Amino acid sequence: KQEVTQIPAALSVPEGENLVLNCSFTDSAIYNLQWFRQDPGKGLTSLLLIQSSQREQTSGRLNASLDKSSGRSTLYIAASQPGDSATYLCAVDSWGKLQFGAGTQVVVTP
Amino acid sequence: DVKVTQSSRYLVKRTGEKVFLECVQDMDHENMFWYRQDPGLGLRLIYFSYDVKMKEKGDIPEGYSVSREKKERFSLILESASTNQTSMYLCASRLGGGNIQYFGAGTRLSVL
């Protein structure tokens, strides 16, 4: 069974620093990996989707890498802002269903 | 923009009531999903549907059923609500396998 782990569970950084969020998964037979953002009490917003054949995907200040063979993905957020404070979840698409990590709660202090 | 709309943001129900949670998407997506999210347990898949009138059990289907009579609408039904079904319920949809999954804003259900 696919297991997805996110470390650390929580992270606090001063504004302007780069954020590095980690996601690991146990079964490399994946279709893709998605990163989501969730604000308190709200639904999830898709940030990036990396297909299994891709090594990375970029959108603005966000960059996500994927190393399928080692079962790892990293989300980089450049020059963090207080508005980046949220919980970030990764999800692996295996066998047509998403398996989610528990998330990393990020606080960016002004 | 893709829109996934859940009918209620907050619901309070009594134990034993039949509860309907409705979800509508406006992008002609094939696949639709229901999750629940609980502190410490993360997101867990309850049921999903690959197409109209099709349904598949997820990881925690006990106590729930679903209905998908039209492509745009996916309903989650709690036949007899219990206190352990108090949770945040999230609906999602996607065009098909391998595509971005879009989520609704969530329904916070309290069963008293």
PDB file of N, CA and C in Angstrom, chain B residues 12 18 21 35 40 55 62 64 66 71 83 98 107 111:
ATOM      1  N   VAL B  12     -25.311  21.146  11.043  1.00  0.00           N
ATOM      2  CA  VAL B  12     -25.448  20.513  12.355  1.00  0.00           C
ATOM      3  C   VAL B  12     -26.633  19.557  12.273  1.00  0.00           C
ATOM      4  N   LYS B  18     -30.815  11.198   8.563  1.00  0.00           N
ATOM      5  CA  LYS B  18     -30.262  10.927   7.229  1.00  0.00           C
ATOM      6  C   LYS B  18     -29.727  12.254   6.701  1.00  0.00           C
ATOM      7  N   LEU B  21     -25.039  15.320   1.564  1.00  0.00           N
ATOM      8  CA  LEU B  21     -24.070  16.342   1.203  1.00  0.00           C
ATOM      9  C   LEU B  21     -23.975  16.354  -0.323  1.00  0.00           C
ATOM     10  N   TYR B  35     -14.016  12.947   0.262  1.00  0.00           N
ATOM     11  CA  TYR B  35     -13.032  12.698   1.307  1.00  0.00           C
ATOM     12  C   TYR B  35     -13.575  13.226   2.630  1.00  0.00           C
ATOM     13  N   GLY B  40      -4.986  14.814  12.667  1.00  0.00           N
ATOM     14  CA  GLY B  40      -4.171  13.648  12.988  1.00  0.00           C
ATOM     15  C   GLY B  40      -4.367  12.460  12.062  1.00  0.00           C
ATOM     16  N   LYS B  55     -19.753   3.907  -9.144  1.00  0.00           N
ATOM     17  CA  LYS B  55     -19.204   4.264  -7.846  1.00  0.00           C
ATOM     18  C   LYS B  55     -18.247   3.178  -7.385  1.00  0.00           C
ATOM     19  N   GLU B  62     -17.620   2.667   5.146  1.00  0.00           N
ATOM     20  CA  GLU B  62     -18.631   2.194   6.104  1.00  0.00           C
ATOM     21  C   GLU B  62     -19.440   3.363   6.658  1.00  0.00           C
ATOM     22  N   TYR B  64     -21.517   5.164   4.895  1.00  0.00           N
ATOM     23  CA  TYR B  64     -21.784   6.137   3.830  1.00  0.00           C
ATOM     24  C   TYR B  64     -22.290   5.436   2.578  1.00  0.00           C
ATOM     25  N   VAL B  66     -23.293   6.747  -1.804  1.00  0.00           N
ATOM     26  CA  VAL B  66     -23.176   7.865  -2.743  1.00  0.00           C
ATOM     27  C   VAL B  66     -24.167   7.669  -3.880  1.00  0.00           C
ATOM     28  N   LYS B  71     -23.788  13.723 -14.453  1.00  0.00           N
ATOM     29  CA  LYS B  71     -22.329  13.841 -14.501  1.00  0.00           C
ATOM     30  C   LYS B  71     -21.809  14.923 -13.561  1.00  0.00           C
ATOM     31  N   THR B  83     -22.130  10.266  15.842  1.00  0.00           N
ATOM     32  CA  THR B  83     -21.204  11.310  16.300  1.00  0.00           C
ATOM     33  C   THR B  83     -19.801  11.137  15.714  1.00  0.00           C
ATOM     34  N   GLY B  98      -4.835  11.086 -14.044  1.00  0.00           N
ATOM     35  CA  GLY B  98      -3.622  11.808 -14.380  1.00  0.00           C
ATOM     36  C   GLY B  98      -3.782  13.317 -14.463  1.00  0.00           C
ATOM     37  N   THR B 107     -17.425  21.008   3.645  1.00  0.00           N
ATOM     38  CA  THR B 107     -18.590  21.103   4.527  1.00  0.00           C
ATOM     39  C   THR B 107     -18.171  20.591   5.892  1.00  0.00           C
ATOM     40  N   VAL B 111     -22.326  16.255  14.165  1.00  0.00           N
ATOM     41  CA  VAL B 111     -23.437  15.361  14.511  1.00  0.00           C
ATOM     42  C   VAL B 111     -23.534  15.309  16.028  1.00  0.00           C
TER      43      VAL B 111
END
